[in-house]
mmCIF file of C-alpha atoms and ligand atoms in Angstrom:
data_model
loop_
_atom_site.group_PDB
_atom_site.id
_atom_site.type_symbol
_atom_site.label_atom_id
_atom_site.label_comp_id
_atom_site.label_asym_id
_atom_site.label_seq_id
_atom_site.Cartn_x
_atom_site.Cartn_y
_atom_site.Cartn_z
ATOM 1 C CA MET A 2 56.016 -30.252 -62.282
ATOM 2 C CA SER A 3 55.142 -27.638 -65.303
ATOM 3 C CA ILE A 4 51.919 -25.294 -63.932
ATOM 4 C CA LYS A 5 49.831 -28.035 -66.879
ATOM 5 C CA GLU A 6 50.544 -30.879 -65.086
ATOM 6 C CA ASN A 7 49.565 -29.336 -61.437
ATOM 7 C CA LEU A 8 46.942 -28.369 -62.605
ATOM 8 C CA GLU A 9 46.003 -31.686 -64.400
ATOM 9 C CA ARG A 10 46.978 -32.900 -60.665
ATOM 10 C CA ILE A 11 44.478 -30.475 -58.994
ATOM 11 C CA GLN A 12 41.504 -30.666 -61.358
ATOM 12 C CA SER A 13 42.065 -34.552 -61.423
ATOM 13 C CA GLU A 14 42.366 -34.326 -57.554
ATOM 14 C CA ALA A 15 39.150 -32.191 -57.454
ATOM 15 C CA LEU A 16 36.814 -34.433 -59.550
ATOM 16 C CA ALA A 17 38.446 -37.194 -57.799
ATOM 17 C CA GLN A 18 36.405 -35.577 -54.093
ATOM 18 C CA ILE A 19 33.608 -34.747 -55.443
ATOM 19 C CA GLY A 20 33.348 -38.707 -57.542
ATOM 20 C CA ALA A 21 33.831 -39.422 -53.092
ATOM 21 C CA SER A 22 31.372 -36.553 -51.848
ATOM 22 C CA GLU A 23 28.752 -38.405 -49.936
ATOM 23 C CA HIS A 24 26.676 -35.739 -49.162
ATOM 24 C CA VAL A 25 26.002 -31.596 -50.408
ATOM 25 C CA GLU A 26 27.761 -29.451 -47.817
ATOM 26 C CA SER A 27 31.549 -32.041 -48.860
ATOM 27 C CA LEU A 28 31.455 -30.759 -52.164
ATOM 28 C CA ASN A 29 31.288 -27.176 -49.954
ATOM 29 C CA ASP A 30 34.052 -27.730 -48.314
ATOM 30 C CA VAL A 31 36.007 -29.047 -51.704
ATOM 31 C CA ARG A 32 35.048 -26.217 -52.869
ATOM 32 C CA VAL A 33 36.564 -23.770 -50.718
ATOM 33 C CA SER A 34 40.046 -25.837 -50.767
ATOM 34 C CA PHE A 35 39.351 -25.943 -55.383
ATOM 35 C CA LEU A 36 38.564 -22.099 -55.361
ATOM 36 C CA GLY A 37 38.080 -20.595 -52.753
ATOM 37 C CA LYS A 38 41.038 -17.799 -52.463
ATOM 38 C CA LYS A 39 43.422 -20.215 -50.842
ATOM 39 C CA GLY A 40 42.202 -22.829 -52.561
ATOM 40 C CA ALA A 41 44.775 -24.523 -55.113
ATOM 41 C CA LEU A 42 43.981 -23.250 -58.255
ATOM 42 C CA THR A 43 43.196 -19.972 -57.159
ATOM 43 C CA ALA A 44 46.953 -19.898 -55.817
ATOM 44 C CA VAL A 45 47.957 -21.027 -59.014
ATOM 45 C CA LEU A 46 46.962 -18.150 -60.481
ATOM 46 C CA LYS A 47 48.074 -16.137 -57.675
ATOM 47 C CA GLY A 48 51.518 -16.723 -59.687
ATOM 48 C CA MET A 49 50.750 -15.805 -62.715
ATOM 49 C CA LYS A 50 53.063 -12.689 -62.119
ATOM 50 C CA ASP A 51 56.540 -15.398 -62.722
ATOM 51 C CA VAL A 52 54.691 -16.868 -65.835
ATOM 52 C CA ALA A 53 56.616 -15.092 -69.037
ATOM 53 C CA PRO A 54 54.015 -12.490 -70.256
ATOM 54 C CA GLU A 55 53.689 -14.208 -73.906
ATOM 55 C CA ASP A 56 52.588 -17.862 -71.769
ATOM 56 C CA ARG A 57 49.744 -15.710 -69.245
ATOM 57 C CA PRO A 58 47.063 -16.124 -71.883
ATOM 58 C CA LYS A 59 47.551 -19.916 -72.311
ATOM 59 C CA VAL A 60 48.325 -20.294 -69.066
ATOM 60 C CA GLY A 61 44.893 -18.002 -68.042
ATOM 61 C CA GLN A 62 42.939 -20.199 -70.467
ATOM 62 C CA MET A 63 44.094 -24.212 -68.799
ATOM 63 C CA VAL A 64 43.373 -22.670 -65.111
ATOM 64 C CA ASN A 65 39.763 -21.164 -66.763
ATOM 65 C CA ASP A 66 39.488 -24.845 -68.050
ATOM 66 C CA ALA A 67 40.466 -26.530 -64.791
ATOM 67 C CA ARG A 68 37.837 -24.359 -63.249
ATOM 68 C CA ALA A 69 35.219 -25.070 -65.529
ATOM 69 C CA ALA A 70 35.926 -28.865 -65.766
ATOM 70 C CA ILE A 71 35.207 -28.510 -61.652
ATOM 71 C CA GLU A 72 32.989 -26.114 -61.068
ATOM 72 C CA LYS A 73 30.638 -28.599 -64.183
ATOM 73 C CA ALA A 74 31.728 -31.827 -61.535
ATOM 74 C CA MET A 75 30.195 -30.680 -58.758
ATOM 75 C CA GLU A 76 26.975 -29.120 -60.157
ATOM 76 C CA GLU A 77 26.965 -32.158 -61.024
ATOM 77 C CA LYS A 78 26.683 -33.817 -57.801
ATOM 78 C CA ARG A 79 24.948 -31.428 -56.189
ATOM 79 C CA GLN A 80 22.143 -32.364 -58.464
ATOM 80 C CA ALA A 81 22.725 -35.850 -58.290
ATOM 81 C CA PHE A 82 22.265 -35.295 -54.453
ATOM 82 C CA LEU A 83 19.637 -33.005 -55.158
ATOM 83 C CA SER A 84 17.532 -35.265 -56.681
ATOM 84 C CA ALA A 85 18.348 -38.579 -54.706
ATOM 85 C CA LEU A 86 17.085 -35.793 -52.235
ATOM 86 C CA LYS A 87 13.539 -35.863 -53.593
ATOM 87 C CA ALA A 88 13.020 -39.288 -54.831
ATOM 88 C CA GLU A 89 13.658 -40.135 -50.826
ATOM 89 C CA LYS A 90 11.232 -37.536 -49.622
ATOM 90 C CA ILE A 91 8.432 -38.817 -53.079
ATOM 91 C CA LYS A 92 9.030 -42.467 -50.904
ATOM 92 C CA ASN A 93 8.580 -41.741 -47.217
ATOM 93 C CA GLU A 94 5.956 -39.161 -48.506
ATOM 94 C CA THR A 95 3.729 -42.138 -50.109
ATOM 95 C CA ILE A 96 0.090 -42.805 -49.077
ATOM 96 C CA ASP A 97 -0.099 -46.325 -49.447
ATOM 97 C CA VAL A 98 -4.135 -46.486 -51.276
ATOM 98 C CA THR A 99 -5.241 -49.813 -50.785
ATOM 99 C CA LEU A 100 -4.124 -50.479 -47.205
ATOM 100 C CA PRO A 101 -6.903 -51.556 -44.710
ATOM 101 C CA ALA A 102 -7.730 -47.572 -43.176
ATOM 102 C CA LYS A 103 -8.503 -47.103 -40.198
ATOM 103 C CA LYS A 104 -11.005 -47.454 -37.439
ATOM 104 C CA PRO A 105 -11.434 -44.637 -35.235
ATOM 105 C CA ALA A 106 -12.106 -45.060 -32.050
ATOM 106 C CA GLN A 107 -15.173 -44.464 -30.513
ATOM 107 C CA GLY A 108 -16.953 -44.568 -27.219
ATOM 108 C CA HIS A 109 -20.022 -46.431 -27.249
ATOM 109 C CA ARG A 110 -23.168 -46.195 -24.710
ATOM 110 C CA HIS A 111 -22.837 -47.941 -20.894
ATOM 111 C CA PRO A 112 -25.232 -51.145 -20.583
ATOM 112 C CA ASN A 113 -27.333 -49.115 -17.776
ATOM 113 C CA THR A 114 -27.331 -46.656 -19.869
ATOM 114 C CA ILE A 115 -28.438 -48.193 -23.573
ATOM 115 C CA ALA A 116 -31.523 -49.964 -20.267
ATOM 116 C CA LEU A 117 -32.388 -46.092 -19.051
ATOM 117 C CA GLU A 118 -32.758 -45.022 -22.633
ATOM 118 C CA GLU A 119 -35.327 -48.247 -23.643
ATOM 119 C CA VAL A 120 -37.238 -47.746 -20.298
ATOM 120 C CA GLU A 121 -37.734 -43.389 -20.905
ATOM 121 C CA ARG A 122 -38.259 -44.832 -24.604
ATOM 122 C CA ILE A 123 -41.427 -46.983 -22.877
ATOM 123 C CA PHE A 124 -43.521 -44.312 -21.280
ATOM 124 C CA ILE A 125 -42.587 -41.723 -22.462
ATOM 125 C CA GLY A 126 -44.014 -43.608 -25.202
ATOM 126 C CA MET A 127 -47.507 -44.346 -22.783
ATOM 127 C CA GLY A 128 -47.160 -40.292 -22.325
ATOM 128 C CA TYR A 129 -44.833 -39.482 -19.343
ATOM 129 C CA GLU A 130 -42.149 -37.093 -18.526
ATOM 130 C CA VAL A 131 -39.196 -37.443 -17.175
ATOM 131 C CA VAL A 132 -37.210 -35.595 -14.065
ATOM 132 C CA GLU A 133 -34.673 -35.006 -11.822
ATOM 133 C CA GLY A 134 -34.444 -35.110 -8.263
ATOM 134 C CA PRO A 135 -31.572 -34.477 -6.335
ATOM 135 C CA GLU A 136 -29.492 -38.145 -5.429
ATOM 136 C CA VAL A 137 -28.440 -35.733 -1.405
ATOM 137 C CA GLU A 138 -31.393 -35.151 0.013
ATOM 138 C CA TYR A 139 -33.750 -34.444 2.606
ATOM 139 C CA ASP A 140 -34.395 -36.827 4.985
ATOM 140 C CA LEU A 141 -38.210 -35.278 4.464
ATOM 141 C CA TYR A 142 -38.630 -36.166 1.482
ATOM 142 C CA ASN A 143 -35.938 -39.613 1.140
ATOM 143 C CA PHE A 144 -38.602 -41.410 4.794
ATOM 144 C CA GLU A 145 -40.640 -38.544 6.498
ATOM 145 C CA LYS A 146 -43.468 -37.969 3.130
ATOM 146 C CA LEU A 147 -42.653 -41.621 2.767
ATOM 147 C CA ASN A 148 -44.764 -42.381 5.540
ATOM 148 C CA ILE A 149 -40.794 -43.442 6.985
ATOM 149 C CA PRO A 150 -41.052 -41.841 10.632
ATOM 150 C CA GLU A 151 -38.268 -41.413 13.032
ATOM 151 C CA GLY A 152 -37.951 -45.406 13.803
ATOM 152 C CA HIS A 153 -39.436 -47.072 10.886
ATOM 153 C CA PRO A 154 -38.096 -50.180 9.927
ATOM 154 C CA ALA A 155 -37.996 -49.382 7.019
ATOM 155 C CA LYS A 156 -35.208 -46.941 7.830
ATOM 156 C CA ASP A 157 -33.171 -49.596 8.514
ATOM 157 C CA GLU A 158 -33.177 -51.946 5.746
ATOM 158 C CA GLN A 159 -32.293 -48.896 3.581
ATOM 159 C CA ASP A 160 -29.728 -47.953 6.064
ATOM 160 C CA THR A 161 -27.731 -45.313 4.245
ATOM 161 C CA PHE A 162 -24.697 -42.069 4.567
ATOM 162 C CA TYR A 163 -26.234 -39.510 6.058
ATOM 163 C CA ILE A 164 -24.568 -35.790 5.696
ATOM 164 C CA ASN A 165 -25.759 -34.845 9.285
ATOM 165 C CA LYS A 166 -29.465 -35.839 10.896
ATOM 166 C CA ASN A 167 -31.686 -34.334 8.333
ATOM 167 C CA ILE A 168 -29.600 -34.487 5.167
ATOM 168 C CA VAL A 169 -29.048 -38.251 3.465
ATOM 169 C CA LEU A 170 -27.330 -39.564 -0.046
ATOM 170 C CA ARG A 171 -31.031 -40.793 -1.093
ATOM 171 C CA THR A 172 -31.604 -44.790 -1.552
ATOM 172 C CA GLN A 173 -34.674 -44.205 -2.666
ATOM 173 C CA THR A 174 -35.652 -41.900 -5.787
ATOM 174 C CA SER A 175 -39.218 -42.380 -4.402
ATOM 175 C CA SER A 176 -37.658 -39.394 -2.917
ATOM 176 C CA VAL A 177 -38.743 -37.378 -5.668
ATOM 177 C CA GLN A 178 -42.516 -38.923 -5.980
ATOM 178 C CA ALA A 179 -42.656 -36.130 -2.117
ATOM 179 C CA ARG A 180 -41.261 -32.999 -4.393
ATOM 180 C CA ILE A 181 -43.077 -33.735 -7.245
ATOM 181 C CA MET A 182 -46.936 -33.713 -5.210
ATOM 182 C CA GLU A 183 -45.769 -30.684 -3.244
ATOM 183 C CA LYS A 184 -45.839 -28.867 -6.406
ATOM 184 C CA GLY A 185 -49.437 -29.216 -6.619
ATOM 185 C CA GLU A 186 -49.489 -29.557 -10.716
ATOM 186 C CA LEU A 187 -52.204 -31.920 -11.705
ATOM 187 C CA PRO A 188 -52.146 -34.879 -12.755
ATOM 188 C CA ILE A 189 -48.861 -35.723 -12.706
ATOM 189 C CA ARG A 190 -47.351 -38.281 -15.117
ATOM 190 C CA ILE A 191 -43.941 -38.723 -14.360
ATOM 191 C CA ILE A 192 -41.421 -41.131 -13.943
ATOM 192 C CA SER A 193 -37.004 -40.160 -12.522
ATOM 193 C CA PRO A 194 -34.078 -42.500 -13.295
ATOM 194 C CA GLY A 195 -31.108 -41.358 -10.496
ATOM 195 C CA ARG A 196 -28.540 -43.309 -8.155
ATOM 196 C CA VAL A 197 -29.346 -44.218 -4.643
ATOM 197 C CA PHE A 198 -27.060 -45.354 -2.288
ATOM 198 C CA ARG A 199 -27.623 -47.616 0.558
ATOM 199 C CA SER A 200 -24.477 -48.582 2.631
ATOM 200 C CA ASP A 201 -23.954 -52.383 1.612
ATOM 201 C CA GLU A 202 -21.457 -54.348 1.435
ATOM 202 C CA VAL A 203 -20.223 -55.556 -2.865
ATOM 203 C CA ASP A 204 -20.936 -58.403 -4.332
ATOM 204 C CA ALA A 205 -22.193 -59.847 -6.998
ATOM 205 C CA THR A 206 -26.295 -58.086 -6.883
ATOM 206 C CA HIS A 207 -25.574 -54.941 -4.124
ATOM 207 C CA SER A 208 -23.130 -52.186 -4.170
ATOM 208 C CA PRO A 209 -22.894 -49.355 -2.377
ATOM 209 C CA SER A 210 -24.256 -47.082 -4.974
ATOM 210 C CA PHE A 211 -26.798 -48.463 -7.813
ATOM 211 C CA HIS A 212 -29.675 -46.345 -9.837
ATOM 212 C CA GLN A 213 -33.535 -46.688 -9.678
ATOM 213 C CA ILE A 214 -36.167 -45.899 -11.896
ATOM 214 C CA GLU A 215 -39.005 -44.488 -9.917
ATOM 215 C CA GLY A 216 -42.186 -43.850 -11.893
ATOM 216 C CA LEU A 217 -45.460 -41.849 -10.134
ATOM 217 C CA LEU A 218 -49.398 -41.364 -11.733
ATOM 218 C CA ILE A 219 -51.739 -39.525 -9.834
ATOM 219 C CA ASP A 220 -55.237 -38.799 -11.492
ATOM 220 C CA LYS A 221 -59.146 -38.692 -10.483
ATOM 221 C CA ASN A 222 -60.307 -42.104 -10.768
ATOM 222 C CA ILE A 223 -57.084 -44.203 -10.861
ATOM 223 C CA THR A 224 -57.160 -48.323 -9.565
ATOM 224 C CA PHE A 225 -54.403 -50.820 -9.412
ATOM 225 C CA ALA A 226 -56.255 -52.473 -12.745
ATOM 226 C CA ASP A 227 -54.372 -48.625 -14.819
ATOM 227 C CA LEU A 228 -51.471 -49.766 -12.357
ATOM 228 C CA LYS A 229 -51.445 -53.645 -13.783
ATOM 229 C CA GLY A 230 -52.529 -52.383 -17.460
ATOM 230 C CA THR A 231 -49.894 -50.473 -17.275
ATOM 231 C CA LEU A 232 -47.213 -52.614 -15.758
ATOM 232 C CA ALA A 233 -48.259 -55.113 -17.632
ATOM 233 C CA GLU A 234 -48.109 -52.848 -21.167
ATOM 234 C CA PHE A 235 -43.845 -51.278 -19.663
ATOM 235 C CA ALA A 236 -42.810 -55.212 -19.553
ATOM 236 C CA LYS A 237 -44.229 -56.228 -22.697
ATOM 237 C CA GLN A 238 -41.777 -53.018 -24.476
ATOM 238 C CA LEU A 239 -39.229 -54.745 -22.796
ATOM 239 C CA PHE A 240 -38.743 -58.517 -22.966
ATOM 240 C CA GLY A 241 -41.571 -59.427 -25.632
ATOM 241 C CA GLU A 242 -44.724 -59.303 -26.508
ATOM 242 C CA GLU A 243 -45.244 -63.029 -24.922
ATOM 243 C CA THR A 244 -44.434 -60.889 -21.714
ATOM 244 C CA LYS A 245 -46.671 -62.300 -17.974
ATOM 245 C CA VAL A 246 -46.560 -60.833 -15.285
ATOM 246 C CA LYS A 247 -47.806 -61.860 -12.502
ATOM 247 C CA PHE A 248 -48.377 -59.479 -9.018
ATOM 248 C CA ARG A 249 -47.493 -60.620 -5.233
ATOM 249 C CA PRO A 250 -49.001 -58.744 -2.372
ATOM 250 C CA HIS A 251 -45.766 -57.373 -0.582
ATOM 251 C CA HIS A 252 -45.635 -54.303 1.777
ATOM 252 C CA PHE A 253 -43.570 -51.010 0.513
ATOM 253 C CA PRO A 254 -44.600 -48.124 3.527
ATOM 254 C CA PHE A 255 -45.694 -45.354 1.462
ATOM 255 C CA THR A 256 -47.900 -47.948 -0.844
ATOM 256 C CA GLU A 257 -51.529 -49.446 -0.007
ATOM 257 C CA PRO A 258 -52.331 -51.989 -1.526
ATOM 258 C CA SER A 259 -49.140 -53.077 -3.013
ATOM 259 C CA ALA A 260 -47.379 -55.960 -4.937
ATOM 260 C CA GLU A 261 -44.174 -57.320 -6.477
ATOM 261 C CA MET A 262 -44.394 -57.998 -9.702
ATOM 262 C CA ASP A 263 -42.363 -60.909 -11.659
ATOM 263 C CA VAL A 264 -42.118 -61.482 -15.341
ATOM 264 C CA SER A 265 -42.797 -64.600 -16.582
ATOM 265 C CA CYS A 266 -38.970 -64.931 -17.700
ATOM 266 C CA PHE A 267 -37.973 -64.981 -21.256
ATOM 267 C CA LYS A 268 -35.778 -67.450 -21.536
ATOM 268 C CA CYS A 269 -38.149 -70.424 -21.566
ATOM 269 C CA GLY A 270 -40.576 -68.484 -21.407
ATOM 270 C CA GLY A 271 -41.909 -69.905 -18.028
ATOM 271 C CA LYS A 272 -41.246 -73.595 -17.737
ATOM 272 C CA GLY A 273 -38.481 -72.362 -15.506
ATOM 273 C CA CYS A 274 -35.206 -72.436 -16.385
ATOM 274 C CA ARG A 275 -31.306 -71.572 -15.004
ATOM 275 C CA PHE A 276 -31.745 -68.225 -15.454
ATOM 276 C CA CYS A 277 -34.663 -68.569 -13.695
ATOM 277 C CA LYS A 278 -34.177 -70.596 -10.873
ATOM 278 C CA GLY A 279 -35.997 -73.380 -12.437
ATOM 279 C CA SER A 280 -39.370 -71.038 -11.361
ATOM 280 C CA GLY A 281 -40.314 -69.661 -14.489
ATOM 281 C CA TRP A 282 -40.357 -65.609 -13.300
ATOM 282 C CA ILE A 283 -38.338 -63.222 -12.722
ATOM 283 C CA GLU A 284 -38.936 -60.735 -10.156
ATOM 284 C CA ILE A 285 -38.790 -56.754 -12.021
ATOM 285 C CA LEU A 286 -39.899 -54.300 -9.763
ATOM 286 C CA GLY A 287 -42.328 -52.570 -6.087
ATOM 287 C CA CYS A 288 -45.097 -50.687 -7.054
ATOM 288 C CA GLY A 289 -48.489 -50.260 -5.322
ATOM 289 C CA MET A 290 -51.864 -47.625 -5.030
ATOM 290 C CA VAL A 291 -49.880 -44.195 -3.823
ATOM 291 C CA HIS A 292 -51.082 -44.829 0.090
ATOM 292 C CA PRO A 293 -53.050 -41.918 1.253
ATOM 293 C CA HIS A 294 -51.403 -40.763 4.481
ATOM 294 C CA VAL A 295 -48.469 -39.795 1.881
ATOM 295 C CA LEU A 296 -51.231 -38.051 -0.267
ATOM 296 C CA GLU A 297 -52.173 -36.081 2.463
ATOM 297 C CA MET A 298 -49.255 -35.374 3.358
ATOM 298 C CA CYS A 299 -48.136 -33.763 0.175
ATOM 299 C CA GLY A 300 -50.781 -31.558 -0.534
ATOM 300 C CA ILE A 301 -53.030 -33.718 -2.136
ATOM 301 C CA ASP A 302 -56.931 -34.626 -1.076
ATOM 302 C CA PRO A 303 -57.568 -37.629 -0.919
ATOM 303 C CA GLU A 304 -60.678 -37.597 -2.341
ATOM 304 C CA VAL A 305 -60.474 -36.572 -4.960
ATOM 305 C CA TYR A 306 -56.467 -37.585 -6.388
ATOM 306 C CA ASN A 307 -55.010 -40.915 -6.854
ATOM 307 C CA GLY A 308 -52.562 -43.054 -7.902
ATOM 308 C CA PHE A 309 -49.603 -45.361 -8.801
ATOM 309 C CA ALA A 310 -46.098 -45.872 -8.085
ATOM 310 C CA PHE A 311 -43.306 -47.781 -8.437
ATOM 311 C CA GLY A 312 -40.019 -48.623 -8.911
ATOM 312 C CA VAL A 313 -37.628 -50.269 -10.260
ATOM 313 C CA GLY A 314 -33.473 -50.542 -10.942
ATOM 314 C CA LEU A 315 -31.737 -49.874 -13.184
ATOM 315 C CA GLU A 316 -29.068 -53.045 -13.203
ATOM 316 C CA ARG A 317 -31.472 -55.655 -12.410
ATOM 317 C CA ILE A 318 -33.197 -54.744 -15.287
ATOM 318 C CA ALA A 319 -29.998 -54.516 -17.331
ATOM 319 C CA LEU A 320 -28.160 -57.745 -16.044
ATOM 320 C CA LEU A 321 -31.654 -59.249 -17.260
ATOM 321 C CA LYS A 322 -31.325 -58.560 -20.816
ATOM 322 C CA TYR A 323 -28.143 -58.125 -21.296
ATOM 323 C CA GLU A 324 -27.754 -61.598 -19.136
ATOM 324 C CA ILE A 325 -24.759 -60.002 -16.932
ATOM 325 C CA ASP A 326 -24.134 -62.633 -13.624
ATOM 326 C CA ASP A 327 -22.753 -60.049 -11.894
ATOM 327 C CA MET A 328 -23.195 -56.317 -10.752
ATOM 328 C CA ARG A 329 -20.061 -55.493 -10.293
ATOM 329 C CA LEU A 330 -19.493 -55.707 -13.585
ATOM 330 C CA LEU A 331 -21.144 -53.133 -14.559
ATOM 331 C CA TYR A 332 -19.188 -50.880 -12.536
ATOM 332 C CA GLU A 333 -15.153 -52.562 -13.569
ATOM 333 C CA ASN A 334 -14.431 -50.390 -16.551
ATOM 334 C CA ASP A 335 -13.305 -53.372 -18.074
ATOM 335 C CA ILE A 336 -13.391 -52.699 -21.733
ATOM 336 C CA ARG A 337 -13.229 -56.355 -23.058
ATOM 337 C CA PHE A 338 -16.585 -56.497 -21.084
ATOM 338 C CA LEU A 339 -18.739 -53.212 -22.260
ATOM 339 C CA LYS A 340 -17.573 -53.364 -25.338
ATOM 340 C CA GLN A 341 -20.250 -56.210 -26.339
ATOM 341 C CA PHE A 342 -22.935 -54.146 -26.119
HETATM 342 N N1 DAH B 413 -38.296 -47.325 -3.499
HETATM 343 C C1 DAH B 413 -38.766 -49.138 -3.635
HETATM 344 C C2 DAH B 413 -37.429 -49.709 -2.859
HETATM 345 O O1 DAH B 413 -36.540 -48.783 -3.106
HETATM 346 C C3 DAH B 413 -39.372 -49.483 -4.802
HETATM 347 C C4 DAH B 413 -40.239 -49.043 -4.905
HETATM 348 C C5 DAH B 413 -41.575 -49.705 -4.085
HETATM 349 C C6 DAH B 413 -40.649 -48.035 -5.150
HETATM 350 C C7 DAH B 413 -42.734 -49.472 -4.258
HETATM 351 C C8 DAH B 413 -41.956 -47.714 -5.698
HETATM 352 C C9 DAH B 413 -43.868 -48.699 -4.545
HETATM 353 O O2 DAH B 413 -42.857 -45.582 -5.751
HETATM 354 O O3 DAH B 413 -44.701 -48.239 -4.927
HETATM 355 O O4 DAH B 413 -37.484 -50.571 -2.108
#
């Protein structure tokens, strides 16, 4: 085979391999095997010593031409690879601005919190301050100073979790009453929301842990009319302007007289429906005039000061307002349920 034929063969083989390469790396293999130190073209150059001196320039020229042809093909192929790569990258990074945006998942308030904020808003509007007391409480504040001494039957009704003989998980936010009165800063106008505990079995209306909002007002010349006016206004703001209230005599150890307040059913307007179990009324809270003995035990002179108190269940309000028929739903944290509020 002549040198010319050999070069043509080398060149066409190189071009074929370049044409067949599937990625940039294989181009490098082609470069090594044809143009590298031990490559086919280099071998031809090494054979120059056997070529007649007068033919050497011609052969040299042919080798250079072959090398140039191979390098050109290689460069073209490399560019083709690069632009294909770039096109692919652009395609992957393209953002379709017409696609609907992803909504960031955002949490929201629990129905209990919504109800509490509503109650707070109403009382703050009437000049009340929101204060909090401890959940782990002395028997003294939870029972004793509220006129519930050792052996009182009310203590059994509100059976709770004892830390020791003197410390309990509070059964009622009424415990905050004595703590505030003891401070002796008069007059008092507070509400106190918070968690309370009782050793109750879980069912649709009971839970060993739930929430109450206590209210307390102490000033001079306070009458039952003030209590009624305040709570009637509260009921109207909470359940609607049409809401009527009704007070039924009741007994609480720390108030005298005591009452339970019902509101006219906001579903049927008082005619009687499934919601109010046909009675037209819904029981909503306990209240009364603060017992003189309670005032005394807290260092307040009942001859000068008096007042009223009330206690309302937060879950009860949330269940009523949002027409939830099982209290357990409030605590199961089922996102499908909670999303609705
Ligand atoms: N603490 C009472 C309870 O848990 C509710 C209550 C009734 C609070 C009458 C009061 C009140 O302040 O005056 O059943």
